CSV table of C-alpha atoms and ligand atoms in Angstrom, one decimal:
chain,number,residue,atom,x,y,z
A,1,UNK,CA,56.0,-78.2,27.1
A,2,UNK,CA,55.4,-74.4,26.6
A,3,UNK,CA,56.5,-72.4,29.7
A,4,UNK,CA,53.9,-70.2,31.3
A,5,UNK,CA,53.8,-66.7,29.8
A,6,UNK,CA,51.9,-63.7,31.2
A,7,UNK,CA,50.3,-60.6,29.7
A,8,UNK,CA,51.0,-57.0,30.7
A,9,UNK,CA,47.8,-56.8,32.8
A,10,UNK,CA,48.5,-60.1,34.5
A,11,UNK,CA,52.0,-58.9,35.5
A,12,UNK,CA,50.7,-55.5,36.7
A,13,UNK,CA,48.0,-57.4,38.9
A,14,UNK,CA,50.8,-59.6,40.3
A,15,UNK,CA,53.0,-56.5,41.1
A,16,UNK,CA,49.9,-54.8,42.6
A,17,UNK,CA,50.3,-51.7,40.4
A,18,UNK,CA,48.1,-50.1,37.7
A,19,UNK,CA,48.8,-51.3,34.1
A,20,UNK,CA,49.7,-47.6,33.1
A,21,UNK,CA,52.4,-47.6,35.9
A,22,UNK,CA,54.0,-50.8,34.5
A,23,UNK,CA,53.9,-49.4,31.0
A,24,UNK,CA,55.7,-46.2,32.2
A,25,UNK,CA,58.4,-48.3,33.9
A,26,UNK,CA,58.9,-50.3,30.7
A,27,UNK,CA,59.0,-47.0,28.6
A,28,UNK,CA,61.5,-45.4,31.0
A,29,UNK,CA,63.7,-48.6,31.1
A,30,UNK,CA,63.1,-49.0,34.9
A,31,UNK,CA,62.3,-52.7,34.2
A,32,UNK,CA,63.3,-54.8,31.1
A,33,UNK,CA,61.2,-55.2,28.1
A,34,UNK,CA,59.9,-58.8,27.5
A,35,UNK,CA,59.8,-60.6,24.2
A,36,UNK,CA,56.6,-60.2,22.0
A,37,UNK,CA,54.2,-63.0,21.0
A,38,UNK,CA,53.0,-63.7,17.4
A,39,UNK,CA,50.4,-60.8,17.6
A,40,UNK,CA,53.1,-58.4,18.8
A,41,UNK,CA,51.9,-58.3,22.3
A,42,UNK,CA,54.3,-58.3,25.3
A,43,UNK,CA,54.7,-61.8,26.8
A,44,UNK,CA,56.5,-62.0,30.2
A,45,UNK,CA,58.2,-65.2,31.5
A,46,UNK,CA,57.5,-66.1,35.2
A,47,UNK,CA,61.1,-65.0,36.0
A,48,UNK,CA,60.5,-61.5,34.4
A,49,UNK,CA,57.2,-61.1,36.2
A,50,UNK,CA,59.0,-62.0,39.5
A,51,UNK,CA,61.7,-59.3,38.9
A,52,UNK,CA,59.0,-56.7,38.2
A,53,UNK,CA,57.1,-57.7,41.4
A,54,UNK,CA,60.3,-57.3,43.5
A,55,UNK,CA,60.9,-53.9,41.8
A,56,UNK,CA,57.3,-52.8,42.6
A,57,UNK,CA,57.9,-53.8,46.3
A,58,UNK,CA,61.2,-51.9,46.6
A,59,UNK,CA,59.5,-48.8,44.9
A,60,UNK,CA,56.6,-48.9,47.4
A,61,UNK,CA,59.0,-49.1,50.4
A,62,UNK,CA,60.9,-46.2,49.0
A,63,UNK,CA,57.7,-44.2,48.5
A,64,UNK,CA,56.5,-44.9,52.0
A,65,UNK,CA,60.0,-43.8,53.4
A,66,UNK,CA,59.9,-40.7,51.3
A,67,UNK,CA,56.4,-39.7,52.3
A,68,UNK,CA,57.2,-40.5,56.0
A,69,UNK,CA,60.2,-38.3,55.8
A,70,UNK,CA,58.1,-35.5,54.2
A,71,UNK,CA,55.4,-36.0,56.9
A,72,UNK,CA,58.1,-35.8,59.7
A,73,UNK,CA,59.4,-32.6,58.2
A,74,UNK,CA,55.8,-31.1,58.0
A,75,UNK,CA,55.1,-32.0,61.6
A,76,UNK,CA,58.5,-30.6,62.6
A,77,UNK,CA,57.5,-27.3,60.9
A,78,UNK,CA,54.0,-27.4,62.6
A,79,UNK,CA,55.8,-27.7,66.0
A,80,UNK,CA,58.0,-24.7,65.2
A,81,UNK,CA,55.2,-22.3,64.3
A,82,UNK,CA,54.0,-19.6,66.7
A,83,UNK,CA,50.4,-20.6,67.3
A,84,UNK,CA,49.5,-17.8,69.6
A,85,UNK,CA,48.7,-15.3,66.9
A,86,UNK,CA,48.5,-12.5,69.4
A,87,UNK,CA,48.3,-9.7,66.8
A,88,UNK,CA,46.2,-11.5,64.2
A,89,UNK,CA,43.1,-10.0,62.7
A,90,UNK,CA,40.4,-12.6,63.1
A,91,UNK,CA,37.2,-11.0,61.5
A,92,UNK,CA,38.2,-10.9,57.9
A,93,UNK,CA,35.7,-12.0,55.1
A,94,UNK,CA,32.5,-13.4,56.7
A,95,UNK,CA,34.2,-14.6,59.9
A,96,UNK,CA,32.5,-11.9,62.0
A,97,UNK,CA,29.0,-12.6,60.6
A,98,UNK,CA,27.6,-14.2,63.8
A,99,UNK,CA,29.1,-14.6,67.2
A,100,UNK,CA,29.7,-18.2,68.3
A,101,UNK,CA,31.0,-19.3,71.7
A,102,UNK,CA,34.4,-21.1,71.7
A,103,UNK,CA,35.0,-20.6,68.0
A,104,UNK,CA,38.6,-20.9,67.1
A,105,UNK,CA,40.6,-18.2,65.4
A,106,UNK,CA,40.8,-18.7,61.5
A,107,UNK,CA,44.6,-18.6,61.6
A,108,UNK,CA,44.7,-22.1,63.3
A,109,UNK,CA,42.7,-24.0,60.6
A,110,UNK,CA,44.5,-21.9,57.9
A,111,UNK,CA,47.9,-23.1,59.0
A,112,UNK,CA,46.9,-26.7,59.4
A,113,UNK,CA,45.1,-26.8,56.0
A,114,UNK,CA,48.0,-25.2,54.3
A,115,UNK,CA,50.6,-27.6,55.8
A,116,UNK,CA,48.6,-30.9,55.8
A,117,UNK,CA,46.6,-30.7,52.6
A,118,UNK,CA,46.9,-29.8,48.9
A,119,UNK,CA,44.7,-27.7,46.6
A,120,UNK,CA,41.6,-29.6,45.5
A,121,UNK,CA,41.6,-31.8,48.7
A,122,UNK,CA,38.4,-32.2,50.9
A,123,UNK,CA,38.7,-30.8,54.4
A,124,UNK,CA,36.2,-31.8,57.0
A,125,UNK,CA,35.2,-30.1,60.3
A,126,UNK,CA,33.3,-32.6,62.1
A,127,UNK,CA,32.3,-30.1,64.8
A,128,UNK,CA,31.9,-27.2,62.4
A,129,UNK,CA,30.2,-24.7,64.7
A,130,UNK,CA,30.1,-21.3,62.9
A,131,UNK,CA,32.1,-22.7,59.9
A,132,UNK,CA,35.6,-21.2,60.6
A,133,UNK,CA,37.4,-24.2,59.0
A,134,UNK,CA,35.0,-24.5,56.2
A,135,UNK,CA,35.5,-20.8,55.1
A,136,UNK,CA,39.3,-21.2,55.4
A,137,UNK,CA,39.2,-24.4,53.3
A,138,UNK,CA,37.1,-22.7,50.5
A,139,UNK,CA,39.4,-19.6,50.4
A,140,UNK,CA,42.5,-22.0,50.2
A,141,UNK,CA,41.0,-23.7,47.2
A,142,UNK,CA,39.8,-26.9,48.9
A,143,UNK,CA,36.4,-28.5,49.2
A,144,UNK,CA,34.8,-28.3,52.6
A,145,UNK,CA,32.5,-30.7,54.5
A,146,UNK,CA,31.0,-29.7,57.8
A,147,UNK,CA,29.0,-31.6,60.5
A,148,UNK,CA,27.2,-30.2,63.5
A,149,UNK,CA,24.3,-31.3,65.6
A,150,UNK,CA,23.3,-27.7,66.4
A,151,UNK,CA,20.9,-26.5,63.7
A,152,UNK,CA,22.0,-22.9,64.4
A,153,UNK,CA,25.6,-23.9,63.7
A,154,UNK,CA,24.6,-25.5,60.3
A,155,UNK,CA,22.7,-22.3,59.5
A,156,UNK,CA,25.7,-20.0,60.4
A,157,UNK,CA,28.1,-22.2,58.5
A,158,UNK,CA,26.0,-22.0,55.4
A,159,UNK,CA,25.7,-18.3,55.7
A,160,UNK,CA,29.4,-17.7,56.2
A,161,UNK,CA,30.3,-19.8,53.2
A,162,UNK,CA,27.7,-18.2,50.9
A,163,UNK,CA,28.8,-16.7,47.7
A,164,UNK,CA,26.4,-14.3,46.0
A,165,UNK,CA,25.6,-13.8,42.3
A,166,UNK,CA,24.9,-10.2,41.0
A,167,UNK,CA,21.2,-11.1,41.0
A,168,UNK,CA,21.3,-12.2,44.6
A,169,UNK,CA,23.2,-9.0,45.6
A,170,UNK,CA,20.5,-6.9,44.0
A,171,UNK,CA,17.8,-8.8,45.9
A,172,UNK,CA,19.7,-8.4,49.1
A,173,UNK,CA,20.0,-4.6,48.6
A,174,UNK,CA,16.4,-4.4,47.8
A,175,UNK,CA,15.6,-6.2,51.1
A,176,UNK,CA,17.9,-3.8,53.0
A,177,UNK,CA,16.1,-0.8,51.4
A,178,UNK,CA,12.8,-2.1,52.5
A,179,UNK,CA,14.0,-2.5,56.1
A,180,UNK,CA,15.6,1.0,55.9
A,181,UNK,CA,12.3,2.5,55.0
A,182,UNK,CA,10.6,0.8,57.9
A,183,UNK,CA,13.3,1.9,60.3
A,184,UNK,CA,13.0,5.6,59.2
A,185,UNK,CA,9.3,5.8,59.6
A,186,UNK,CA,8.8,3.6,62.7
A,187,UNK,CA,6.7,5.2,65.4
A,188,UNK,CA,5.2,3.6,68.7
A,189,UNK,CA,1.5,4.6,69.1
A,190,UNK,CA,-0.9,3.4,71.8
A,191,UNK,CA,1.2,0.3,72.6
A,192,UNK,CA,1.5,-0.7,68.9
A,193,UNK,CA,4.2,-0.1,66.3
A,194,UNK,CA,3.5,1.8,63.1
A,195,UNK,CA,5.6,2.7,60.1
A,196,UNK,CA,4.6,5.1,57.3
A,197,UNK,CA,1.5,5.7,59.5
A,198,UNK,CA,0.4,2.1,59.0
A,199,UNK,CA,0.4,-0.8,61.6
A,200,UNK,CA,3.1,-3.4,61.1
A,201,UNK,CA,2.3,-6.2,58.7
A,202,UNK,CA,3.1,-8.7,61.2
A,203,UNK,CA,0.1,-10.7,61.9
A,204,UNK,CA,3.2,-12.7,61.2
A,205,UNK,CA,4.4,-15.8,63.0
A,206,UNK,CA,6.2,-15.4,66.4
A,207,UNK,CA,7.5,-17.9,68.9
A,208,UNK,CA,5.7,-19.0,72.1
A,209,UNK,CA,4.1,-15.9,73.8
A,210,UNK,CA,5.5,-16.8,77.3
A,211,UNK,CA,9.0,-17.0,76.0
A,212,UNK,CA,8.6,-13.8,74.1
A,213,UNK,CA,7.3,-11.9,77.2
A,214,UNK,CA,10.0,-13.2,79.4
A,215,UNK,CA,13.0,-12.4,77.1
A,216,UNK,CA,11.9,-9.5,74.9
A,217,UNK,CA,10.3,-6.1,75.1
A,218,UNK,CA,7.0,-6.1,73.2
A,219,UNK,CA,8.2,-3.8,70.5
A,220,UNK,CA,11.3,-5.9,70.0
A,221,UNK,CA,8.9,-8.9,69.4
A,222,UNK,CA,7.0,-6.8,66.8
A,223,UNK,CA,10.2,-5.8,64.9
A,224,UNK,CA,11.7,-9.3,65.0
A,225,UNK,CA,8.5,-10.8,63.7
A,226,UNK,CA,8.3,-8.1,60.9
A,227,UNK,CA,11.9,-8.8,59.8
A,228,UNK,CA,11.2,-12.5,59.8
A,229,UNK,CA,8.1,-12.0,57.7
A,230,UNK,CA,10.1,-9.7,55.2
A,231,UNK,CA,12.9,-12.2,55.1
A,232,UNK,CA,10.5,-15.1,54.3
A,233,UNK,CA,9.2,-13.2,51.3
A,234,UNK,CA,12.8,-13.3,49.6
A,235,UNK,CA,12.3,-15.8,46.8
A,236,UNK,CA,16.0,-17.0,46.6
A,237,UNK,CA,16.6,-19.7,49.1
A,238,UNK,CA,20.3,-19.2,49.6
A,239,UNK,CA,19.8,-15.5,50.3
A,240,UNK,CA,17.0,-16.4,52.8
A,241,UNK,CA,19.4,-18.6,54.7
A,242,UNK,CA,22.0,-15.8,54.5
A,243,UNK,CA,19.5,-13.3,56.0
A,244,UNK,CA,18.2,-15.8,58.6
A,245,UNK,CA,21.7,-16.1,60.1
A,246,UNK,CA,21.9,-12.2,60.2
A,247,UNK,CA,18.6,-12.1,62.0
A,248,UNK,CA,19.8,-14.7,64.4
A,249,UNK,CA,23.0,-12.7,65.0
A,250,UNK,CA,21.1,-9.7,66.6
A,251,UNK,CA,18.7,-11.8,68.7
A,252,UNK,CA,20.7,-12.1,71.9
A,253,UNK,CA,21.8,-8.4,71.8
A,254,UNK,CA,18.1,-7.2,71.5
A,255,UNK,CA,16.8,-9.7,74.1
A,256,UNK,CA,17.1,-9.5,77.8
A,257,UNK,CA,19.5,-12.5,77.8
A,258,UNK,CA,22.7,-11.1,79.5
A,259,UNK,CA,25.1,-12.5,76.8
A,260,UNK,CA,26.0,-15.4,74.7
A,261,UNK,CA,27.5,-17.2,77.7
A,262,UNK,CA,25.0,-16.1,80.5
A,263,UNK,CA,21.4,-17.2,80.4
A,264,UNK,CA,20.1,-14.6,82.9
A,265,UNK,CA,17.8,-11.6,82.4
A,266,UNK,CA,19.0,-8.1,82.3
A,267,UNK,CA,17.2,-5.0,81.0
A,268,UNK,CA,19.0,-3.4,78.1
A,269,UNK,CA,16.7,-0.4,77.3
A,270,UNK,CA,16.2,-1.4,73.8
A,271,UNK,CA,14.2,1.4,72.1
A,272,UNK,CA,11.7,1.1,69.2
A,273,UNK,CA,13.6,1.0,66.0
A,274,UNK,CA,16.8,-0.3,67.6
A,275,UNK,CA,16.2,-3.9,66.5
A,276,UNK,CA,15.5,-3.2,62.9
A,277,UNK,CA,18.5,-0.7,62.8
A,278,UNK,CA,20.7,-3.5,64.2
A,279,UNK,CA,19.6,-5.9,61.5
A,280,UNK,CA,20.3,-3.2,58.8
A,281,UNK,CA,23.8,-2.8,60.2
A,282,UNK,CA,24.3,-6.6,59.9
A,283,UNK,CA,23.3,-6.5,56.3
A,284,UNK,CA,25.6,-3.6,55.7
A,285,UNK,CA,28.6,-5.5,57.0
A,286,UNK,CA,27.7,-9.0,55.8
A,287,UNK,CA,26.8,-8.2,52.2
A,288,UNK,CA,30.1,-6.6,51.3
A,289,UNK,CA,31.9,-9.5,53.1
A,290,UNK,CA,30.0,-12.1,51.1
A,291,UNK,CA,30.7,-10.2,47.9
A,292,UNK,CA,34.4,-10.2,48.7
A,293,UNK,CA,34.2,-13.9,49.4
A,294,UNK,CA,32.4,-14.5,46.1
A,295,UNK,CA,35.4,-13.0,44.3
A,296,UNK,CA,37.8,-15.4,46.0
A,297,UNK,CA,36.0,-18.7,46.0
A,298,UNK,CA,36.0,-20.6,42.7
A,299,UNK,CA,32.8,-22.4,41.6
A,300,UNK,CA,34.7,-25.8,41.3
A,301,UNK,CA,35.0,-25.9,45.0
A,302,UNK,CA,32.0,-27.1,47.0
A,303,UNK,CA,30.9,-26.9,50.7
A,304,UNK,CA,28.5,-29.5,52.1
A,305,UNK,CA,27.0,-29.1,55.6
A,306,UNK,CA,25.3,-31.9,57.6
A,307,UNK,CA,23.1,-30.9,60.5
A,308,UNK,CA,23.5,-34.3,62.2
A,309,UNK,CA,24.9,-35.7,65.4
A,310,UNK,CA,28.2,-37.5,65.0
A,311,UNK,CA,26.8,-40.2,67.3
A,312,UNK,CA,24.4,-41.0,64.6
A,313,UNK,CA,27.4,-41.7,62.2
A,314,UNK,CA,26.5,-39.4,59.3
A,315,UNK,CA,27.6,-40.4,55.8
A,316,UNK,CA,30.0,-37.6,54.8
A,317,UNK,CA,32.1,-39.1,52.0
A,318,UNK,CA,35.9,-39.4,51.8
A,319,UNK,CA,38.0,-36.6,53.1
A,320,UNK,CA,41.8,-35.8,53.1
A,321,UNK,CA,42.1,-33.8,56.3
A,322,UNK,CA,40.0,-33.1,59.4
A,323,UNK,CA,40.4,-29.9,61.4
A,324,UNK,CA,38.1,-29.3,64.3
A,325,UNK,CA,37.6,-28.0,67.8
A,326,UNK,CA,35.3,-30.4,69.7
A,327,UNK,CA,33.2,-29.3,72.7
A,328,UNK,CA,35.1,-29.2,75.9
A,329,UNK,CA,33.2,-31.5,78.4
A,330,UNK,CA,31.3,-29.4,81.0
A,331,UNK,CA,32.3,-26.1,79.5
A,332,UNK,CA,29.3,-24.9,77.7
A,333,UNK,CA,25.6,-25.7,76.9
A,334,UNK,CA,25.0,-24.6,73.4
A,335,UNK,CA,21.4,-25.7,73.4
A,336,UNK,CA,20.6,-23.4,76.3
A,337,UNK,CA,22.5,-20.3,75.3
A,338,UNK,CA,21.2,-20.6,71.7
A,339,UNK,CA,17.6,-21.2,72.9
A,340,UNK,CA,16.0,-17.8,72.1
A,341,UNK,CA,17.7,-17.7,68.7
A,342,UNK,CA,16.6,-21.3,67.9
A,343,UNK,CA,13.0,-20.5,68.9
A,344,UNK,CA,12.9,-17.5,66.6
A,345,UNK,CA,14.2,-19.5,63.8
A,346,UNK,CA,11.7,-22.3,64.3
A,347,UNK,CA,14.2,-25.0,65.4
A,348,UNK,CA,13.7,-27.5,68.0
A,349,UNK,CA,16.2,-27.0,70.9
A,350,UNK,CA,15.1,-30.2,72.7
A,351,UNK,CA,16.3,-32.4,69.9
A,352,UNK,CA,19.8,-30.8,70.0
A,353,UNK,CA,19.8,-30.8,73.8
A,354,UNK,CA,19.7,-34.6,73.7
A,355,UNK,CA,22.3,-34.9,71.1
A,356,UNK,CA,24.8,-32.3,72.4
A,357,UNK,CA,28.2,-33.8,73.4
A,358,UNK,CA,30.0,-32.2,76.5
A,359,UNK,CA,27.2,-30.0,77.6
A,360,UNK,CA,27.4,-28.4,81.0
A,361,UNK,CA,24.0,-29.7,81.7
A,362,UNK,CA,24.9,-33.3,81.3
A,363,UNK,CA,28.1,-33.0,83.4
A,364,UNK,CA,26.3,-31.2,86.2
A,365,UNK,CA,23.2,-33.5,86.3
A,366,UNK,CA,22.3,-35.0,89.7
A,367,UNK,CA,22.6,-38.7,90.4
A,368,UNK,CA,23.6,-41.6,88.1
A,369,UNK,CA,22.7,-39.7,84.9
A,370,UNK,CA,25.7,-37.4,85.3
A,371,UNK,CA,28.2,-37.6,82.5
A,372,UNK,CA,31.9,-38.3,83.4
A,373,UNK,CA,35.3,-38.2,81.7
A,374,UNK,CA,34.6,-41.9,80.8
A,375,UNK,CA,31.4,-40.8,78.9
A,376,UNK,CA,33.4,-38.3,76.8
A,377,UNK,CA,36.1,-40.9,76.1
A,378,UNK,CA,33.5,-43.5,75.1
A,379,UNK,CA,31.8,-41.0,72.8
A,380,UNK,CA,35.1,-40.2,71.2
A,381,UNK,CA,36.1,-43.8,70.7
A,382,UNK,CA,32.8,-44.2,68.7
A,383,UNK,CA,33.6,-41.0,66.7
A,384,UNK,CA,37.2,-42.0,65.9
A,385,UNK,CA,35.8,-45.4,64.7
A,386,UNK,CA,33.3,-43.7,62.5
A,387,UNK,CA,35.9,-41.3,61.2
A,388,UNK,CA,38.1,-44.2,60.0
A,389,UNK,CA,35.4,-45.0,57.3
A,390,UNK,CA,35.8,-41.5,55.8
A,391,UNK,CA,39.4,-40.2,56.5
A,392,UNK,CA,41.7,-41.6,53.8
A,393,UNK,CA,44.7,-43.8,54.8
A,394,UNK,CA,47.7,-42.0,56.3
A,395,UNK,CA,45.8,-38.7,56.4
A,396,UNK,CA,45.6,-36.3,59.4
A,397,UNK,CA,42.9,-35.3,61.9
A,398,UNK,CA,43.6,-32.3,64.1
A,399,UNK,CA,41.7,-31.6,67.3
A,400,UNK,CA,42.0,-28.2,69.1
A,401,UNK,CA,41.0,-28.7,72.7
A,402,UNK,CA,41.9,-27.5,76.2
A,403,UNK,CA,41.4,-28.9,79.6
A,404,UNK,CA,38.2,-28.9,81.6
A,405,UNK,CA,37.0,-29.4,85.1
A,406,UNK,CA,34.6,-32.3,85.7
A,407,UNK,CA,33.2,-32.7,89.3
A,408,UNK,CA,36.2,-30.7,90.7
A,409,UNK,CA,38.8,-32.7,88.8
A,410,UNK,CA,41.0,-31.2,86.0
A,411,UNK,CA,40.7,-33.3,82.9
A,412,UNK,CA,43.4,-33.3,80.2
A,413,UNK,CA,41.1,-33.6,77.2
A,414,UNK,CA,43.9,-33.8,74.6
A,415,UNK,CA,45.4,-36.9,76.4
A,416,UNK,CA,41.9,-38.3,76.7
A,417,UNK,CA,41.3,-37.9,73.0
A,418,UNK,CA,44.7,-39.2,72.0
A,419,UNK,CA,44.1,-42.4,74.1
A,420,UNK,CA,40.7,-43.0,72.6
A,421,UNK,CA,42.1,-42.5,69.1
A,422,UNK,CA,45.0,-44.9,69.6
A,423,UNK,CA,42.5,-47.6,70.6
A,424,UNK,CA,41.0,-47.6,67.2
A,425,UNK,CA,43.9,-47.1,64.8
A,426,UNK,CA,45.1,-43.5,65.0
A,427,UNK,CA,48.6,-42.6,65.8
A,428,UNK,CA,49.5,-39.3,67.6
A,429,UNK,CA,52.0,-37.2,65.6
A,430,UNK,CA,52.1,-34.0,67.6
A,431,UNK,CA,50.6,-32.3,70.6
A,432,UNK,CA,51.2,-28.5,70.3
A,433,UNK,CA,50.3,-26.3,73.2
A,434,UNK,CA,49.1,-22.7,72.6
A,435,UNK,CA,48.0,-19.8,74.8
A,436,UNK,CA,44.5,-18.5,74.7
A,437,UNK,CA,43.8,-14.8,74.4
A,438,UNK,CA,41.3,-13.8,77.1
A,439,UNK,CA,39.2,-11.9,74.6
A,440,UNK,CA,39.0,-14.6,71.9
A,441,UNK,CA,37.2,-17.5,73.6
A,442,UNK,CA,34.4,-17.4,76.2
A,443,UNK,CA,33.5,-20.2,78.5
A,444,UNK,CA,31.2,-20.6,81.3
A,445,UNK,CA,33.1,-18.7,84.1
A,446,UNK,CA,31.9,-21.4,86.7
A,447,UNK,CA,34.3,-24.0,85.2
A,448,UNK,CA,37.3,-21.8,85.8
A,449,UNK,CA,39.8,-20.1,83.5
A,450,UNK,CA,41.1,-22.0,80.4
A,451,UNK,CA,44.3,-20.4,79.5
A,452,UNK,CA,45.9,-22.9,77.3
A,453,UNK,CA,44.7,-25.4,74.7
A,454,UNK,CA,46.3,-28.2,72.7
A,455,UNK,CA,46.4,-28.9,69.0
A,456,UNK,CA,46.4,-32.7,68.8
A,457,UNK,CA,47.5,-34.0,65.4
A,458,UNK,CA,46.6,-37.7,64.7
A,459,UNK,CA,47.3,-39.8,61.7
A,460,UNK,CA,45.1,-42.6,60.4
A,461,UNK,CA,47.1,-45.8,60.2
A,462,UNK,CA,46.9,-47.8,57.1
B,1,SAM,C1,33.9,-25.7,70.1
B,1,SAM,S1,32.5,-25.7,69.1
B,1,SAM,C2,33.1,-25.6,67.5
B,1,SAM,C3,33.4,-24.2,67.0
B,1,SAM,C4,34.0,-24.1,65.7
B,1,SAM,N1,35.4,-24.6,65.6
B,1,SAM,C5,34.0,-22.6,65.2
B,1,SAM,O1,35.0,-22.1,64.9
B,1,SAM,O2,32.9,-22.1,65.2
B,1,SAM,C6,31.9,-27.4,69.2
B,1,SAM,C7,30.8,-27.8,68.4
B,1,SAM,O3,30.4,-29.1,68.6
B,1,SAM,C8,29.0,-29.3,68.4
B,1,SAM,N2,28.5,-30.6,68.8
B,1,SAM,C9,28.1,-30.9,70.1
B,1,SAM,N3,27.7,-32.1,70.1
B,1,SAM,C10,27.6,-32.6,68.8
B,1,SAM,C11,27.3,-33.8,68.2
B,1,SAM,N4,26.7,-34.9,68.9
B,1,SAM,N5,27.5,-34.0,66.9
B,1,SAM,C12,28.0,-33.0,66.2
B,1,SAM,N6,28.4,-31.8,66.7
B,1,SAM,C13,28.2,-31.6,68.0
B,1,SAM,C14,28.4,-28.0,69.0
B,1,SAM,O4,27.1,-27.7,68.5
B,1,SAM,C15,29.5,-27.0,68.7
B,1,SAM,O5,29.1,-26.2,67.6
């Protein structure tokens, strides 16, 4: 009786390797060549196939050991870095295009991306905020994916990662000149604003009148509506998005809202013409920054941004590394402090208010609706389970987070995240503590000073 013989493909399947890998091993002499059949094709005996399967197993174990050793060395290196970055410049490229509360300094994602990924990989920031990680990923020759439930965050992230063609730069400069002409000839007359002796064009759209009256001087409303109208006439969509973020950037400064982290009224003595001049100065710093970015970022790298809640499990596609800074529970209410900006841009703050994780409003609510540390942990168990679908095996997810105070109790958020992650198949590799610079992150002062934060590095188990 003829003994069973196997083809190259059958042996490769048995050994669990690609046929090309087996052919390479045969070529290199790593495994023995079998006899050939009448057609000249390789014909393996069962014993030869068994030997190759054993070789493949040993090789896989050695590969895992080598990659574990390399990973240990990387984590050791990350542990040894100075993460405080006291003297670092943080506003390079388009990083300073728009203020954003609790944004992290670009040096943090930069170091994590360099150490934990390779050129061409896809880096995700699942709480992308103003797009710090996304911009760093692009300039380090990686693809970027961002998710944020805040529509303003998605807008800023898009603007910060915008590269401009020569045609778009010319259009941006024409728009700037148009605004400059208005600012030079602007005059208040009988309660109305005129430029060039003519009334403003803006029979234009403006948000709810009560909101405008409460938060803005009447001439500021006129100028914002005029800028918005001029901007809407820009035919290029990418440039329109870019300019919308620049308009958003000035709104709190020209409103009566005290600051990005205080939703109380204060008169700021904004004069006619100040609003449009501030917008021009945004254009003057943002256009050269975007031009500089356009020289650095290669077309082959992409940036996708999803304006969705993570609790709705968005479909983001596979990624090689996650670098993010989640909301600290009870620290901030983005939907509230971004409200005037959102209304001017035509977004719905109510939708985001419901979706926002960690908002001060949810953690200070009265009665049984009040969120607790357990709410935060449950939400993160869901997020880690969702993330397992998209983060590749053995890849890393980094979370930059400090403590917070909930109902008078100090909560170690890094420990809480590590526990939630470990319940759904992530392993903690490192927890690095770093000092926060007082000037670099702003939180609601009511919840107390946050001086330290942790960089939690998790690895997805196979
Ligand atoms: C600390 S900030 C991130 C800042 C960001 N690292 C940066 O540098 O700008 C946290 C972000 O989580 C977002 N967020 C809150 N709830 C969310 C949800 N349900 N889904 C997605 N993002 C959410 C907030 O809108 C906020 O932008």
